[in-house]
């Protein structure tokens, strides 16, 4: 089941901060920057995420309500790839997976050897490629069936990636993340990122 971009942004925030809880006011500032929304907007997003992952408010497996404070992701967050050197500075956030990208070529698709493996029939075996060189990352579609989208626009030529960019392989959405140094990754860990 697909979720809205706002619900995805909330889920990403909760995953990034897991296992710590995130306050409602911080969520509102992050998901709706410079916009006033009522608390019911946030409640609706949480309900949307729960419906998509088969969770419930009464017996939560993934999204727990922290009464009078906010929400937290309580499921297991799986960190994929080698962490701790310069190759871990670039990541893909895909669901509950954090996948480290390597310098050079990173294939995204269904192929068993893909760096970012997406096991869904709408995704081609070699769907797209992220090339990392000289501190820059570029996304390229590999003549996929259902297209590669960057920030909602279908790619027709390689494009440079920036921290927080949304990438879609057909219907599958993921986020590209950049950390400026190993120290910033460690700082992220102290705020609740679990590195394995």
XYZ file of N, CA, C and O in Angstrom:
784
model
N 0.846 -1.193 0.000
C 0.000 0.000 0.000
C 0.885 1.248 0.000
O 1.778 1.375 0.830
N 0.663 2.158 -0.935
C 1.438 3.391 -1.014
C 0.969 4.366 0.056
O -0.183 4.343 0.480
N 1.889 5.212 0.514
C 1.522 6.247 1.478
C 1.855 7.611 0.889
O 2.640 7.712 -0.034
N 1.237 8.635 1.443
C 1.428 9.993 0.940
C 2.838 10.483 1.258
O 3.498 9.974 2.163
N 3.316 11.510 0.532
C 4.644 12.049 0.812
C 4.804 12.548 2.252
O 5.863 12.381 2.856
N 3.770 13.149 2.825
C 3.861 13.627 4.213
C 3.987 12.455 5.183
O 4.761 12.503 6.142
N 3.221 11.392 4.937
C 3.320 10.211 5.803
C 4.700 9.586 5.679
O 5.299 9.155 6.674
N 5.249 9.564 4.461
C 6.588 9.022 4.256
C 7.623 9.871 4.994
O 8.556 9.347 5.607
N 7.469 11.195 4.947
C 8.394 12.088 5.655
C 8.347 11.834 7.158
O 9.386 11.832 7.837
N 7.155 11.608 7.695
C 7.019 11.302 9.119
C 7.692 9.974 9.445
O 8.431 9.862 10.423
N 7.450 8.963 8.621
C 8.061 7.659 8.852
C 9.578 7.753 8.803
O 10.283 7.184 9.650
N 10.107 8.502 7.848
C 11.560 8.681 7.749
C 12.113 9.351 9.012
O 13.140 8.931 9.548
N 11.424 10.384 9.502
C 11.861 11.067 10.712
C 11.883 10.109 11.900
O 12.848 10.065 12.663
N 10.825 9.313 12.055
C 10.762 8.368 13.167
C 11.841 7.296 13.052
O 12.451 6.901 14.048
N 12.112 6.837 11.820
C 13.180 5.851 11.611
C 14.545 6.447 11.927
O 15.381 5.801 12.556
N 14.774 7.684 11.472
C 16.058 8.339 11.727
C 16.320 8.514 13.217
O 17.460 8.449 13.659
N 15.271 8.735 13.979
C 15.436 9.002 15.411
C 15.242 7.760 16.288
O 15.419 7.834 17.497
N 14.842 6.627 15.700
C 14.603 5.401 16.473
C 15.863 5.021 17.247
O 16.966 5.189 16.758
N 15.724 4.554 18.484
C 14.491 4.230 19.189
C 13.932 5.395 20.016
O 13.012 5.208 20.790
N 14.490 6.586 19.865
C 14.019 7.732 20.644
C 12.650 8.202 20.155
O 12.328 8.077 18.972
N 11.886 8.765 21.052
C 10.602 9.365 20.700
C 10.835 10.759 20.130
O 11.801 11.437 20.483
N 9.943 11.185 19.239
C 10.024 12.517 18.635
C 8.801 13.308 19.083
O 7.669 12.837 18.964
N 9.045 14.510 19.594
C 7.964 15.349 20.107
C 7.045 15.821 18.975
O 7.486 16.028 17.841
N 5.765 16.003 19.304
C 4.780 16.428 18.305
C 5.159 17.756 17.656
O 5.028 17.911 16.443
N 5.646 18.706 18.454
C 5.982 19.999 17.865
C 7.168 19.888 16.907
O 7.212 20.549 15.881
N 8.128 18.999 17.209
C 9.253 18.784 16.295
C 8.779 18.124 15.005
O 9.222 18.472 13.907
N 7.867 17.171 15.128
C 7.306 16.515 13.939
C 6.604 17.546 13.068
O 6.796 17.588 11.850
N 5.798 18.409 13.690
C 5.072 19.417 12.917
C 6.028 20.364 12.206
O 5.815 20.714 11.049
N 7.125 20.770 12.880
C 8.104 21.657 12.237
C 8.800 20.961 11.075
O 9.115 21.593 10.068
N 9.055 19.669 11.213
C 9.770 18.923 10.173
C 8.876 18.573 8.981
O 9.270 18.726 7.828
N 7.659 18.102 9.253
C 6.776 17.626 8.189
C 6.014 18.773 7.526
O 5.764 18.741 6.325
N 5.646 19.785 8.317
C 4.920 20.949 7.784
C 5.695 22.217 8.109
O 5.245 23.042 8.912
N 6.871 22.431 7.527
C 7.651 23.622 7.873
C 6.912 24.915 7.523
O 6.300 25.022 6.463
N 6.934 25.849 8.455
C 6.339 27.184 8.262
C 4.849 27.128 7.935
O 4.317 27.999 7.258
N 4.184 26.076 8.393
C 2.748 25.934 8.146
C 2.058 25.564 9.446
O 2.533 24.686 10.167
N 0.949 26.213 9.754
C 0.180 25.846 10.948
C -0.767 24.713 10.583
O -1.508 24.797 9.603
N -0.704 23.628 11.356
C -1.637 22.516 11.174
C -2.167 22.104 12.536
O -1.523 22.330 13.562
N -3.343 21.513 12.554
C -3.904 21.029 13.816
C -3.314 19.660 14.142
O -2.758 18.979 13.272
N -3.457 19.251 15.386
C -2.919 17.964 15.817
C -3.576 16.804 15.075
O -2.980 15.745 14.896
N -4.805 17.007 14.598
C -5.492 15.938 13.872
C -4.762 15.582 12.568
O -4.816 14.437 12.115
N -4.047 16.555 11.959
C -3.267 16.250 10.757
C -2.203 15.206 11.066
O -1.990 14.271 10.288
N -1.536 15.361 12.203
C -0.506 14.419 12.619
C -1.121 13.061 12.933
O -0.607 12.022 12.506
N -2.234 13.058 13.644
C -2.932 11.811 13.979
C -3.324 11.061 12.718
O -3.189 9.833 12.639
N -3.791 11.793 11.707
C -4.177 11.167 10.446
C -2.984 10.534 9.730
O -3.097 9.459 9.153
N -1.820 11.213 9.777
C -0.624 10.639 9.152
C -0.199 9.352 9.852
O 0.175 8.373 9.200
N -0.240 9.365 11.182
C 0.132 8.166 11.939
C -0.824 7.026 11.591
O -0.397 5.890 11.377
N -2.111 7.319 11.492
C -3.099 6.297 11.106
C -2.818 5.755 9.711
O -2.953 4.552 9.455
N -2.411 6.636 8.800
C -2.094 6.229 7.429
C -0.903 5.261 7.408
O -0.928 4.234 6.719
N 0.139 5.593 8.189
C 1.314 4.713 8.261
C 0.928 3.369 8.870
O 1.287 2.312 8.359
N 0.165 3.410 9.966
C -0.243 2.167 10.622
C -1.049 1.284 9.671
O -0.870 0.073 9.636
N -1.942 1.887 8.907
C -2.746 1.112 7.960
C -1.854 0.475 6.893
O -2.066 -0.678 6.496
N -0.832 1.210 6.452
C 0.053 0.708 5.396
C 0.906 -0.471 5.860
O 1.204 -1.365 5.078
N 1.303 -0.465 7.142
C 2.185 -1.526 7.643
C 1.450 -2.560 8.487
O 2.061 -3.455 9.060
N 0.117 -2.441 8.576
C -0.665 -3.414 9.346
C -0.466 -3.293 10.847
O -0.459 -4.292 11.568
N -0.303 -2.064 11.319
C -0.083 -1.805 12.738
C -1.380 -1.289 13.360
O -2.319 -0.933 12.652
N -1.439 -1.264 14.683
C -2.626 -0.708 15.347
C -2.200 0.127 16.541
O -1.148 -0.103 17.129
N -3.030 1.080 16.894
C -2.733 1.953 18.038
C -2.829 1.188 19.348
O -2.074 1.437 20.281
N -3.751 0.222 19.423
C -3.948 -0.509 20.686
C -2.856 -1.544 20.948
O -2.510 -1.804 22.097
N -2.306 -2.128 19.865
C -1.227 -3.118 20.011
C -0.138 -2.801 18.989
O 0.052 -3.531 18.026
N 0.589 -1.700 19.206
C 1.565 -1.253 18.197
C 2.790 -2.160 18.102
O 3.346 -2.570 19.111
N 3.168 -2.479 16.861
C 4.408 -3.210 16.616
C 5.491 -2.269 16.103
O 6.671 -2.540 16.261
N 5.076 -1.167 15.443
C 6.045 -0.268 14.823
C 5.968 1.166 15.343
O 6.974 1.738 15.733
N 4.783 1.757 15.305
C 4.624 3.164 15.712
C 3.916 3.214 17.057
O 2.754 2.844 17.172
N 4.638 3.671 18.076
C 4.067 3.755 19.418
C 3.761 5.212 19.748
O 4.579 6.104 19.524
N 2.584 5.443 20.298
C 2.214 6.771 20.792
C 2.836 6.959 22.161
O 2.695 6.110 23.042
N 3.563 8.059 22.328
C 4.111 8.422 23.634
C 3.185 9.522 24.143
O 3.265 10.674 23.719
N 2.267 9.143 25.020
C 1.193 10.040 25.442
C 1.710 11.376 25.962
O 2.688 11.434 26.682
N 1.031 12.423 25.524
C 1.333 13.816 25.871
C 2.714 14.274 25.394
O 3.211 15.290 25.837
N 3.332 13.497 24.481
C 4.655 13.887 23.977
C 4.740 13.781 22.458
O 4.944 14.765 21.772
N 4.610 12.562 21.922
C 4.781 12.387 20.478
C 4.696 10.930 20.075
O 3.855 10.188 20.587
N 5.619 10.518 19.196
C 5.597 9.155 18.660
C 7.021 8.637 18.552
O 7.963 9.411 18.456
N 7.135 7.288 18.516
C 8.438 6.702 18.267
C 8.287 5.433 17.456
O 7.259 4.761 17.519
N 9.324 5.130 16.663
C 9.370 3.876 15.925
C 9.998 2.845 16.834
O 11.103 3.030 17.324
N 9.287 1.727 17.073
C 9.790 0.736 18.013
C 10.162 -0.586 17.356
O 10.615 -1.503 18.020
N 9.995 -0.696 16.036
C 10.416 -1.915 15.354
C 11.925 -1.944 15.209
O 12.628 -0.988 15.535
N 12.431 -3.052 14.705
C 13.863 -3.177 14.480
C 14.247 -2.391 13.241
O 13.619 -2.512 12.195
N 15.280 -1.556 13.357
C 15.801 -0.806 12.216
C 17.054 -1.533 11.751
O 17.986 -1.726 12.509
N 17.058 -1.950 10.483
C 18.165 -2.735 9.947
C 19.077 -1.822 9.153
O 18.650 -1.172 8.198
N 20.333 -1.749 9.548
C 21.349 -0.951 8.858
C 22.096 -1.873 7.917
O 22.624 -2.893 8.339
N 22.108 -1.576 6.613
C 22.773 -2.445 5.649
C 24.009 -1.775 5.099
O 24.073 -0.575 4.962
N 24.994 -2.583 4.750
C 26.231 -2.068 4.181
C 27.267 -1.864 5.256
O 27.014 -1.993 6.442
N 28.477 -1.552 4.825
C 29.598 -1.367 5.745
C 29.593 0.058 6.283
O 29.572 1.009 5.528
N 29.592 0.187 7.578
C 29.560 1.501 8.222
C 30.914 1.777 8.852
O 31.552 0.902 9.388
N 31.350 3.027 8.824
C 32.536 3.399 9.578
C 33.665 3.955 8.740
O 34.659 4.389 9.272
N 33.580 3.951 7.409
C 34.610 4.584 6.615
C 33.952 5.535 5.622
O 32.765 5.790 5.690
N 34.747 6.072 4.690
C 34.217 7.094 3.787
C 33.078 6.573 2.917
O 32.263 7.339 2.460
N 33.000 5.252 2.693
C 31.930 4.705 1.879
C 30.566 4.815 2.557
O 29.546 4.705 1.912
N 30.542 4.999 3.876
C 29.284 5.054 4.605
C 28.709 6.466 4.671
O 27.725 6.693 5.340
N 29.324 7.402 3.977
C 28.852 8.777 4.035
C 27.602 8.993 3.184
O 26.922 9.982 3.339
N 27.328 8.085 2.269
C 26.167 8.186 1.402
C 25.265 7.000 1.694
O 25.730 5.867 1.751
N 23.976 7.271 1.851
C 23.045 6.197 2.178
C 21.742 6.340 1.414
O 21.356 7.440 1.026
N 21.069 5.194 1.300
C 19.688 5.155 0.825
C 18.833 4.708 1.999
O 19.164 3.723 2.673
N 17.757 5.433 2.269
C 16.783 5.030 3.284
C 15.609 4.419 2.519
O 14.960 5.075 1.720
N 15.386 3.130 2.751
C 14.331 2.392 2.056
C 13.551 1.607 3.097
O 14.026 0.598 3.608
N 12.350 2.119 3.442
C 11.585 1.488 4.516
C 12.371 1.554 5.808
O 12.824 2.625 6.222
N 12.600 0.387 6.455
C 13.367 0.371 7.699
C 14.830 0.049 7.446
O 15.583 -0.198 8.381
N 15.255 0.082 6.175
C 16.644 -0.221 5.828
C 17.423 1.064 5.590
O 16.927 1.998 4.967
N 18.670 1.094 6.081
C 19.615 2.166 5.781
C 20.771 1.506 5.058
O 21.509 0.728 5.658
N 20.932 1.791 3.782
C 21.888 1.082 2.940
C 23.040 2.008 2.595
O 22.841 3.050 1.965
N 24.257 1.632 3.002
C 25.443 2.422 2.698
C 25.815 2.242 1.234
O 25.777 1.135 0.704
N 26.149 3.344 0.575
C 26.579 3.310 -0.818
C 28.099 3.390 -0.869
O 28.734 3.957 0.021
N 28.682 2.825 -1.922
C 30.135 2.793 -2.054
C 30.590 3.807 -3.099
O 29.820 4.226 -3.959
N 31.855 4.190 -3.015
C 32.437 5.032 -4.044
C 32.460 4.229 -5.338
O 32.820 3.058 -5.344
N 32.044 4.857 -6.428
C 31.932 4.151 -7.701
C 30.484 3.890 -8.032
O 29.621 4.727 -7.784
N 30.200 2.700 -8.576
C 28.868 2.376 -9.081
C 28.040 1.616 -8.058
O 28.506 0.656 -7.456
N 26.794 2.051 -7.878
C 25.819 1.387 -7.016
C 24.573 1.123 -7.852
O 23.914 2.060 -8.291
N 24.263 -0.157 -8.074
C 23.084 -0.521 -8.860
C 21.876 -0.618 -7.935
O 21.958 -1.177 -6.840
N 20.752 -0.083 -8.389
C 19.482 -0.172 -7.677
C 18.556 -1.037 -8.515
O 18.370 -0.767 -9.706
N 17.987 -2.088 -7.922
C 17.077 -2.931 -8.677
C 16.869 -4.287 -8.040
O 17.256 -4.526 -6.899
N 16.254 -5.205 -8.807
C 15.918 -6.548 -8.311
C 17.068 -7.540 -8.423
O 16.990 -8.634 -7.892
N 18.122 -7.207 -9.135
C 19.228 -8.146 -9.328
C 19.817 -8.534 -7.972
O 19.999 -7.679 -7.104
N 20.119 -9.831 -7.779
C 20.654 -10.275 -6.480
C 21.942 -9.560 -6.066
O 22.223 -9.438 -4.886
N 22.725 -9.087 -7.030
C 23.980 -8.405 -6.715
C 23.843 -6.890 -6.611
O 24.837 -6.191 -6.448
N 22.632 -6.363 -6.729
C 22.429 -4.908 -6.654
C 22.828 -4.397 -5.273
O 22.534 -5.028 -4.257
N 23.500 -3.258 -5.230
C 23.872 -2.637 -3.952
C 22.614 -2.279 -3.167
O 22.547 -2.454 -1.964
N 21.606 -1.736 -3.874
C 20.313 -1.426 -3.263
C 19.308 -2.375 -3.896
O 18.792 -2.114 -4.988
N 19.054 -3.495 -3.228
C 18.174 -4.532 -3.781
C 16.732 -4.215 -3.399
O 16.415 -4.028 -2.232
N 15.873 -4.159 -4.427
C 14.457 -3.877 -4.235
C 13.690 -5.039 -4.847
O 13.616 -5.166 -6.068
N 13.143 -5.888 -3.998
C 12.489 -7.103 -4.468
C 11.010 -6.836 -4.731
O 10.142 -7.180 -3.942
N 10.745 -6.159 -5.858
C 9.372 -5.887 -6.269
C 9.288 -5.985 -7.785
O 10.165 -5.480 -8.487
N 8.241 -6.632 -8.278
C 8.145 -6.907 -9.716
C 8.097 -5.643 -10.577
O 8.510 -5.681 -11.731
N 7.631 -4.533 -10.039
C 7.566 -3.291 -10.820
C 8.943 -2.653 -11.007
O 9.096 -1.703 -11.770
N 9.949 -3.192 -10.316
C 11.314 -2.667 -10.395
C 12.131 -3.577 -11.304
O 12.103 -4.798 -11.164
N 12.870 -2.982 -12.242
C 13.712 -3.751 -13.157
C 14.907 -4.342 -12.413
O 15.294 -3.857 -11.350
N 15.504 -5.392 -13.009
C 16.654 -6.035 -12.363
C 17.815 -5.049 -12.193
O 18.451 -4.999 -11.159
N 18.116 -4.283 -13.205
C 19.112 -3.195 -13.128
C 18.338 -1.925 -13.488
O 18.349 -1.481 -14.621
N 17.668 -1.361 -12.498
C 16.712 -0.279 -12.724
C 17.419 1.072 -12.878
O 17.121 1.846 -13.783
N 18.326 1.356 -11.949
C 18.999 2.662 -11.935
C 20.397 2.494 -11.347
O 20.742 1.447 -10.807
N 21.187 3.567 -11.454
C 22.555 3.532 -10.930
C 22.839 4.849 -10.226
O 22.454 5.923 -10.704
N 23.518 4.760 -9.094
C 24.058 5.943 -8.430
C 25.571 5.830 -8.503
O 26.154 4.850 -8.028
N 26.203 6.824 -9.129
C 27.662 6.861 -9.211
C 28.178 7.898 -8.238
O 27.743 9.050 -8.262
N 29.121 7.487 -7.403
C 29.726 8.403 -6.432
C 31.189 8.565 -6.797
O 31.943 7.587 -6.837
N 31.560 9.818 -7.091
C 32.939 10.150 -7.453
C 33.249 11.549 -6.990
O 32.432 12.450 -7.153
N 34.441 11.725 -6.454
C 34.945 13.053 -6.076
C 33.939 13.838 -5.249
O 33.717 15.023 -5.456
N 33.294 13.159 -4.296
C 32.375 13.831 -3.391
C 31.035 14.203 -4.004
O 30.286 14.976 -3.420
N 30.721 13.666 -5.178
C 29.425 13.949 -5.815
C 28.734 12.643 -6.158
O 29.377 11.635 -6.450
N 27.414 12.673 -6.125
C 26.613 11.500 -6.463
C 25.666 11.871 -7.599
O 25.049 12.934 -7.580
N 25.580 10.967 -8.588
C 24.693 11.178 -9.736
C 23.806 9.964 -9.905
O 24.256 8.830 -9.802
N 22.529 10.227 -10.196
C 21.533 9.184 -10.410
C 21.250 9.064 -11.903
O 21.086 10.081 -12.586
N 21.167 7.814 -12.379
C 20.920 7.572 -13.793
C 19.944 6.408 -13.943
O 20.082 5.381 -13.281
N 18.956 6.580 -14.805
C 18.033 5.490 -15.130
C 18.728 4.550 -16.108
O 19.441 4.993 -17.005
N 18.532 3.239 -15.933
C 19.165 2.251 -16.810
C 18.135 1.626 -17.755
O 18.030 0.415 -17.855
N 17.377 2.480 -18.432
C 16.338 2.057 -19.371
C 15.337 1.117 -18.704
O 14.952 0.081 -19.244
N 14.920 1.510 -17.502
C 13.984 0.705 -16.729
C 12.590 0.740 -17.348
O 12.241 1.673 -18.071
N 11.827 -0.280 -17.024
C 10.448 -0.388 -17.512
C 9.556 0.740 -17.003
O 8.817 1.351 -17.754
N 9.608 0.983 -15.689
C 8.668 1.923 -15.065
C 9.277 3.263 -14.686
O 8.654 4.059 -14.006
N 10.494 3.505 -15.129
C 11.105 4.820 -14.934
C 11.732 5.027 -13.566
O 11.404 4.377 -12.589
N 12.675 5.969 -13.552
C 13.326 6.420 -12.324
C 12.961 7.883 -12.144
O 13.064 8.669 -13.090
N 12.526 8.247 -10.935
C 12.060 9.603 -10.664
C 12.907 10.224 -9.570
O 13.218 9.573 -8.572
N 13.278 11.480 -9.767
C 14.023 12.248 -8.774
C 13.164 13.443 -8.392
O 12.794 14.246 -9.259
N 12.797 13.525 -7.109
C 11.937 14.599 -6.623
C 10.636 14.661 -7.432
O 10.125 15.732 -7.722
N 10.117 13.489 -7.820
C 8.848 13.413 -8.528
C 8.918 13.605 -10.028
O 7.919 13.478 -10.719
N 10.118 13.900 -10.572
C 10.263 14.113 -12.016
C 10.999 12.935 -12.642
O 12.051 12.520 -12.143
N 10.465 12.441 -13.738
C 11.090 11.293 -14.413
C 12.439 11.706 -14.988
O 12.555 12.740 -15.657
N 13.458 10.875 -14.743
C 14.802 11.163 -15.251
C 14.887 10.851 -16.740
O 14.475 9.774 -17.189
N 15.435 11.777 -17.494
C 15.721 11.544 -18.909
C 17.222 11.635 -19.165
O 17.691 11.303 -20.246
N 17.982 12.079 -18.160
C 19.442 12.182 -18.231
C 19.976 12.070 -16.803
O 19.229 12.307 -15.848
N 21.245 11.695 -16.634
C 21.801 11.622 -15.280
C 21.635 12.957 -14.551
O 21.718 14.026 -15.153
N 21.378 12.868 -13.236
C 21.156 14.082 -12.435
C 21.908 13.977 -11.126
O 22.037 12.892 -10.551
N 22.393 15.114 -10.657
C 23.119 15.151 -9.389
C 22.149 14.985 -8.227
O 21.034 15.512 -8.245
N 22.591 14.237 -7.219
C 21.788 14.004 -6.020
C 22.243 14.909 -4.894
O 23.434 15.217 -4.767
N 21.281 15.291 -4.042
C 21.563 16.099 -2.862
C 20.908 15.453 -1.650
O 19.923 14.711 -1.789
N 21.426 15.754 -0.479
C 20.897 15.186 0.765
C 19.392 15.421 0.870
O 18.914 16.533 0.681
N 18.665 14.343 1.155
C 17.222 14.432 1.330
C 16.414 14.239 0.062
O 15.181 14.228 0.115
N 17.084 14.068 -1.086
C 16.358 13.875 -2.343
C 15.519 12.600 -2.298
O 15.949 11.573 -1.772
N 14.351 12.683 -2.899
C 13.449 11.543 -3.018
C 13.698 10.863 -4.364
O 13.705 11.518 -5.404
N 13.926 9.542 -4.316
C 14.131 8.743 -5.520
C 13.010 7.718 -5.579
O 12.703 7.082 -4.572
N 12.409 7.550 -6.754
C 11.395 6.511 -6.938
C 11.801 5.614 -8.091
O 12.140 6.098 -9.171
N 11.794 4.311 -7.839
C 11.977 3.318 -8.886
C 10.584 2.786 -9.177
O 10.073 1.962 -8.419
N 9.947 3.308 -10.215
C 8.542 2.992 -10.418
C 7.777 3.425 -9.170
O 7.887 4.575 -8.737
N 7.054 2.506 -8.515
C 6.263 2.874 -7.341
C 7.030 2.851 -6.016
O 6.489 3.217 -4.991
N 8.304 2.439 -6.030
C 9.068 2.284 -4.790
C 9.846 3.559 -4.499
O 10.685 3.985 -5.297
N 9.569 4.158 -3.327
C 10.185 5.436 -2.975
C 11.253 5.233 -1.922
O 11.105 4.429 -1.002
N 12.356 5.978 -2.051
C 13.456 5.936 -1.086
C 14.053 7.332 -0.967
O 13.755 8.213 -1.773
N 14.882 7.522 0.041
C 15.499 8.827 0.287
C 17.017 8.687 0.211
O 17.594 7.744 0.760
N 17.665 9.635 -0.452
C 19.127 9.691 -0.532
C 19.633 10.577 0.597
O 19.140 11.679 0.780
N 20.596 10.085 1.372
C 21.130 10.855 2.497
C 22.639 11.008 2.369
O 23.323 10.100 1.899
N 23.166 12.146 2.808
C 24.597 12.432 2.788
C 25.024 12.874 4.172
O 24.362 13.704 4.796
N 26.132 12.305 4.643
C 26.740 12.739 5.896
C 28.114 13.281 5.545
O 28.864 12.647 4.799
N 28.463 14.447 6.071
C 29.675 15.140 5.639
C 30.953 14.484 6.116
O 31.994 14.658 5.528
N 30.894 13.713 7.198
C 32.100 13.055 7.711
C 31.683 11.929 8.620
O 30.552 11.896 9.096
N 32.611 10.983 8.911
C 32.271 9.932 9.859
C 31.815 10.492 11.198
O 30.971 9.938 11.857
N 32.342 11.649 11.596
C 31.939 12.238 12.876
C 30.467 12.592 12.879
O 29.787 12.451 13.883
N 29.945 13.063 11.718
C 28.525 13.408 11.695
C 27.661 12.164 11.800
O 26.587 12.193 12.354
N 28.154 11.009 11.284
C 27.439 9.750 11.438
C 27.403 9.354 12.901
O 26.393 8.925 13.419
N 28.536 9.540 13.591
C 28.564 9.223 15.011
C 27.634 10.127 15.791
O 26.957 9.711 16.705
N 27.558 11.416 15.398
C 26.627 12.327 16.068
C 25.209 11.844 15.879
O 24.397 11.881 16.784
N 24.899 11.344 14.671
C 23.572 10.794 14.417
C 23.289 9.623 15.328
O 22.192 9.454 15.826
N 24.324 8.792 15.611
C 24.133 7.648 16.493
C 23.734 8.084 17.892
O 22.907 7.481 18.520
N 24.342 9.177 18.364
C 24.024 9.620 19.721
C 22.609 10.154 19.816
O 22.049 10.267 20.883
N 22.014 10.460 18.672
C 20.633 10.934 18.675
C 19.649 9.807 18.385
O 18.499 10.039 18.121
N 20.124 8.569 18.392
C 19.190 7.471 18.256
C 19.378 6.596 17.033
O 18.684 5.616 16.878
N 20.326 6.912 16.137
C 20.580 6.020 15.014
C 21.313 4.798 15.522
O 22.267 4.921 16.280
N 20.880 3.636 15.111
C 21.549 2.423 15.519
C 22.444 1.966 14.391
O 21.981 1.651 13.312
N 23.746 1.954 14.613
C 24.707 1.528 13.611
C 25.074 0.070 13.866
O 25.346 -0.303 14.991
N 25.081 -0.774 12.831
C 25.502 -2.166 12.987
C 26.538 -2.508 11.940
O 26.691 -1.836 10.961
